[in-house]
Amino acid sequence: MMIINTFLTLTTSSLQLFIESLPKGRIPKESATVMITPKTHYALISLSHIKDELEQQKQSNPTLNQDLLIIENLLSDAKEHFSVEKYKLLHQGCPLTPGLIMLALKSYASQLFGHLEKSGVFIFKQSVIVCFQPEDLEMVKATVENNTSEVYEIEILSRGNGELLQLNFIGNDCKDEDWEKWNADIFGNNDEESEENFSKADERDNGIKVYEETENLKSKIFEEDESLEVDVRSAISGAPKEEMEAFHGMKKNTPPLLPVPSQSSSSSYGLSIHPTMNRQGTKRKRESLDWTMNSSLTMDEIMEGVRQIMKRFSKNSDQIDKGSRKKATIGIFGTSGEGKSSLLSAILGKKNLLPSGCFGACTAVVTQVEANLTDSNYIAEIELFSKEEWEKELKDLFSVLSDESEDRDDELYEIAVEKITALYGDDADEKTLEELKNDAKFAEIEYFLSTNKETFSKSDVNEFIDEVASYIQHSESSSGNWYWPLVKSVKIKIPDCRELLEHIVLVDIPGSGDCNKIRDDLWKSKLRECSSVWIISAINRASTDSGPWGILKHCTEELGPGGECKSINFICTKTDDIDPENYVRYTRLPRDQIPEDKDQKKVCILHRNKNGKTKVKEKFEKSKLKKIFSSDNQFQVFTVSSKAFFDPSLNLESSETEIPKLQDELRTLNKSMNRELVRDYVKVAKGTLLLIQSGQRDTDKKMMKMKVMELEKNLMKALNELDKYFDSIYSDLEQCLSKGVDESVKSCVASTTELITKKDGRGFHKILGALCKNYGCYWSKNWDEVLDLNKTLAKHLHTCIDEDFIKIFPVTETTGKSVQEQIDKFSIIQSDSANPSSPMHHIENFIKNEKETQLTPLLNRKIVDMKKLIYSSIQTTIRNEMTSCYKEAAAVTGTGSMKKKQDLLITTVDEIKHDMFNKAKMEVLKTLNTLKLLIMDALEKELKNAIERLQSQTSKIREDVSGYIEQLERLSDQLSD
């Protein structure tokens, strides 16, 4: 290694001598000048473009001959590698790299301006300055415009107007004897006045000074003409004056340098940032792509890199990724007092971040938490009932309050009292509706509802909590001016949590008994959107609490085949709330396992945590959810202490509170969502460049016509195959549904009778009355009593289709039968023609990318949405068929009303059973057919449109985009890791 380093040092010294022997130093005052700099510090270099320089130097300077031959051998594996197609990668840190880049710059300058009668090249660190006669300016402009390079910055610094160029150069101040002769030969006389205006370097260039001083010069020039705007991304500036012009494009022949990723870490995105000027002469950033190929890039680096590419070709490059992917929803269940607010505050890292009681205390308000990605404020967006919706709600509430019969549901009565007094004040529940309408508060509320939405934004979290408290909290100690009864949903946006919640939404889904159908439908629809569910329960009753287990039991269909839930986390809270003495006595924990010092409490906490996890897992193993969430990572149990997470005196390590584990869960999901978003962005960007590339190709019209005919033929063939697939699953589901109809018809009367004629306990007539009022469904506040006649009637139809349905619409795994898999493999490109050597490869590549980028994600999202609709249509149809019966039964009051209700329900089920279940069957098949037509129409329409775009595409962009496409493909490969 020492020998190699010594050799490189000697060789570098020889190369440096060669470079320093070239003209350099002070620029004559009256000359016009062009500066050329590389876009990237590390590059792929074409050896053919420095061969002439090496050959000339070998002939003119024998003492350097052997060293330069060694350089030549280092860079070339064989003589033929000097061809224009052969490139070598110059690595960061190699001492030869700067010198070789300078050789390539000088070679390029000579190619462009060698035809000029009088010109000279000045060598500076990472740039060259070409001097020429002012009268040659127009010729130079034409030359640059016709021979521009993607890899160089080429700027006309001066047109010979006397501006001084304050530039340093490599090495010491130029004092060689040939300077005056060389200058005079090129530019004529060199009098004393000109000599006084020459720039003089006093010290060795440090790599930054030359850059800063060059920019100072450009700033001076721009200050003289503020109307001039230079945009190095355009081919040539359209400015009315010519003191400064910037050029940018792609050289038609192979350039000496091609940009490649570097290992520079000078910017937060792994990009080289170079300033240019705006119209007012101030600096603005212009990022040039400079990726690292030998190290893994972050998602932000990849996204920013792709944006820099797309800025060259699309005005809307920054809009390409917005709204392209739905956020992941995590549903949170748990009754009030279980510690949900404290838990989420701890996960987000700030004590008391969310107001205590904002989750679950307000009956059934859906509360959503997400990241504020725009500023550092805390924001609440509150959706209110419309005036008409609240009038109906109020009428229903007073209907409950006025019900003095024995059938009255006490829980619904308590809810009605709670809502009316919270909003209108004490004793408001004792008034009639007409009396309440005459109250001044009533008019105030009506005006308030006309807004439909309230938004609060505060930088201070305490001010924020105070501001929104009345909309999301309930106080039993004071009445009036609590607006939560008017609230449909609340969206809270938290700053500084991008890492956890950038692509995730946390939604509290109370689901407790509420007589409002709007909220009932809202939380059920939210539940079906959840990709994960967190069940919250205090650890001391986690395995026995009827609430969480009632939720899991009642919502199996919404979590499983009727939703998109991939995992369930059962979170046991308040683990620090323990009395060690009582715990030891209750569990009969051996005394020799309990220390006498302050760690006694910690031992008890950890022991209870371990036992609690075991009991919860054992109970889950016996539930029917086990069939759906079968793998170990699909059901996990956490034992957390939000209090101990913030308070080290409670003697638990941070990891033992298990808050960091939940943070990691969010972080991992967030990264996964971000990766998917970036992958989509890269694919869309690639599609844009592929379309540009297709428009640049001079494709044979006859060959194009044949290819279009082939693609259209393949499209019809692929659609026919997809049609056969849908016919197959339609037939399978029809058979399953027919079996379900038969079983439902046979058992529906018996199952209805069993559900609605319970003989245990008093007060069942109240439960039955509430069931009728809520269109067939009743659940208590604590979920210890759940009755759902619609779900009971739909049971056999669901059971009969579940096995096939899960295969057709799986949540995670592949089944070989799913609709998503059919869409993924749908292709109109024949496998034997999809190769780089095909003359129509660019067309095939575009079609393939267009389908993967635009169609597949869109259709997969539609498939998930339609899947939910298909599965829920059974129960929805049954409820709709029974609605008139429910209303009629709810209106029955007085002596013997419970028996009348029961008879009416049973009789109705028996009378409409054939028609009701067959309608449910046909609704499933009808919705499935709708999905088929939606998918096939989208595939046919969009792919035909893509083919037509290819046929009519004529790109105005002359720049070769193939290198950018290759870069995007490499990024896609990295994202697939």
PDB file of N, CA, C and O in Angstrom, residues 539 542-543 572 607-617 637 639:
ATOM      1  N   ILE A 539     -53.676  -2.762  32.498  1.00  0.00           N
ATOM      2  CA  ILE A 539     -53.107  -4.100  32.641  1.00  0.00           C
ATOM      3  C   ILE A 539     -53.795  -4.934  33.721  1.00  0.00           C
ATOM      4  O   ILE A 539     -53.857  -6.152  33.624  1.00  0.00           O
ATOM      5  N   ALA A 542     -56.657  -6.548  31.717  1.00  0.00           N
ATOM      6  CA  ALA A 542     -56.499  -6.663  30.265  1.00  0.00           C
ATOM      7  C   ALA A 542     -57.099  -7.943  29.704  1.00  0.00           C
ATOM      8  O   ALA A 542     -57.703  -7.942  28.632  1.00  0.00           O
ATOM      9  N   SER A 543     -56.949  -9.050  30.413  1.00  0.00           N
ATOM     10  CA  SER A 543     -57.433 -10.327  29.882  1.00  0.00           C
ATOM     11  C   SER A 543     -58.908 -10.572  30.180  1.00  0.00           C
ATOM     12  O   SER A 543     -59.508 -11.506  29.647  1.00  0.00           O
ATOM     13  N   CYS A 572     -51.363  -2.991  26.973  1.00  0.00           N
ATOM     14  CA  CYS A 572     -51.733  -2.949  28.396  1.00  0.00           C
ATOM     15  C   CYS A 572     -51.082  -1.717  29.019  1.00  0.00           C
ATOM     16  O   CYS A 572     -49.852  -1.603  29.049  1.00  0.00           O
ATOM     17  N   HIS A 607     -42.819  -8.660  36.550  1.00  0.00           N
ATOM     18  CA  HIS A 607     -43.454  -9.972  36.714  1.00  0.00           C
ATOM     19  C   HIS A 607     -44.892  -9.925  36.218  1.00  0.00           C
ATOM     20  O   HIS A 607     -45.356 -10.820  35.503  1.00  0.00           O
ATOM     21  N   ARG A 608     -45.609  -8.865  36.583  1.00  0.00           N
ATOM     22  CA  ARG A 608     -46.996  -8.732  36.129  1.00  0.00           C
ATOM     23  C   ARG A 608     -47.056  -8.514  34.612  1.00  0.00           C
ATOM     24  O   ARG A 608     -47.951  -9.036  33.947  1.00  0.00           O
ATOM     25  N   ASN A 609     -46.102  -7.767  34.077  1.00  0.00           N
ATOM     26  CA  ASN A 609     -46.071  -7.557  32.627  1.00  0.00           C
ATOM     27  C   ASN A 609     -45.945  -8.877  31.880  1.00  0.00           C
ATOM     28  O   ASN A 609     -46.646  -9.125  30.893  1.00  0.00           O
ATOM     29  N   LYS A 610     -45.057  -9.717  32.359  1.00  0.00           N
ATOM     30  CA  LYS A 610     -44.833 -11.006  31.704  1.00  0.00           C
ATOM     31  C   LYS A 610     -46.082 -11.883  31.777  1.00  0.00           C
ATOM     32  O   LYS A 610     -46.501 -12.468  30.772  1.00  0.00           O
ATOM     33  N   ASN A 611     -46.685 -11.960  32.949  1.00  0.00           N
ATOM     34  CA  ASN A 611     -47.893 -12.772  33.105  1.00  0.00           C
ATOM     35  C   ASN A 611     -49.054 -12.195  32.296  1.00  0.00           C
ATOM     36  O   ASN A 611     -49.856 -12.934  31.714  1.00  0.00           O
ATOM     37  N   GLY A 612     -49.153 -10.850  32.300  1.00  0.00           N
ATOM     38  CA  GLY A 612     -50.226 -10.205  31.560  1.00  0.00           C
ATOM     39  C   GLY A 612     -50.142 -10.508  30.067  1.00  0.00           C
ATOM     40  O   GLY A 612     -51.168 -10.791  29.419  1.00  0.00           O
ATOM     41  N   LYS A 613     -48.948 -10.474  29.512  1.00  0.00           N
ATOM     42  CA  LYS A 613     -48.778 -10.795  28.092  1.00  0.00           C
ATOM     43  C   LYS A 613     -49.194 -12.228  27.794  1.00  0.00           C
ATOM     44  O   LYS A 613     -49.871 -12.507  26.797  1.00  0.00           O
ATOM     45  N   THR A 614     -48.813 -13.116  28.669  1.00  0.00           N
ATOM     46  CA  THR A 614     -49.151 -14.531  28.470  1.00  0.00           C
ATOM     47  C   THR A 614     -50.658 -14.747  28.462  1.00  0.00           C
ATOM     48  O   THR A 614     -51.204 -15.443  27.603  1.00  0.00           O
ATOM     49  N   LYS A 615     -51.355 -14.142  29.408  1.00  0.00           N
ATOM     50  CA  LYS A 615     -52.805 -14.333  29.506  1.00  0.00           C
ATOM     51  C   LYS A 615     -53.540 -13.737  28.295  1.00  0.00           C
ATOM     52  O   LYS A 615     -54.487 -14.341  27.778  1.00  0.00           O
ATOM     53  N   VAL A 616     -53.100 -12.565  27.855  1.00  0.00           N
ATOM     54  CA  VAL A 616     -53.736 -11.940  26.691  1.00  0.00           C
ATOM     55  C   VAL A 616     -53.531 -12.796  25.444  1.00  0.00           C
ATOM     56  O   VAL A 616     -54.465 -13.010  24.650  1.00  0.00           O
ATOM     57  N   LYS A 617     -52.330 -13.299  25.253  1.00  0.00           N
ATOM     58  CA  LYS A 617     -52.041 -14.135  24.080  1.00  0.00           C
ATOM     59  C   LYS A 617     -52.839 -15.431  24.114  1.00  0.00           C
ATOM     60  O   LYS A 617     -53.329 -15.902  23.087  1.00  0.00           O
ATOM     61  N   VAL A 637     -48.490  -8.083  21.924  1.00  0.00           N
ATOM     62  CA  VAL A 637     -48.927  -7.513  23.197  1.00  0.00           C
ATOM     63  C   VAL A 637     -47.812  -6.635  23.751  1.00  0.00           C
ATOM     64  O   VAL A 637     -46.652  -7.052  23.816  1.00  0.00           O
ATOM     65  N   THR A 639     -46.750  -3.989  27.054  1.00  0.00           N
ATOM     66  CA  THR A 639     -47.052  -3.541  28.423  1.00  0.00           C
ATOM     67  C   THR A 639     -46.327  -2.218  28.638  1.00  0.00           C
ATOM     68  O   THR A 639     -45.101  -2.167  28.675  1.00  0.00           O
TER      69      THR A 639
END
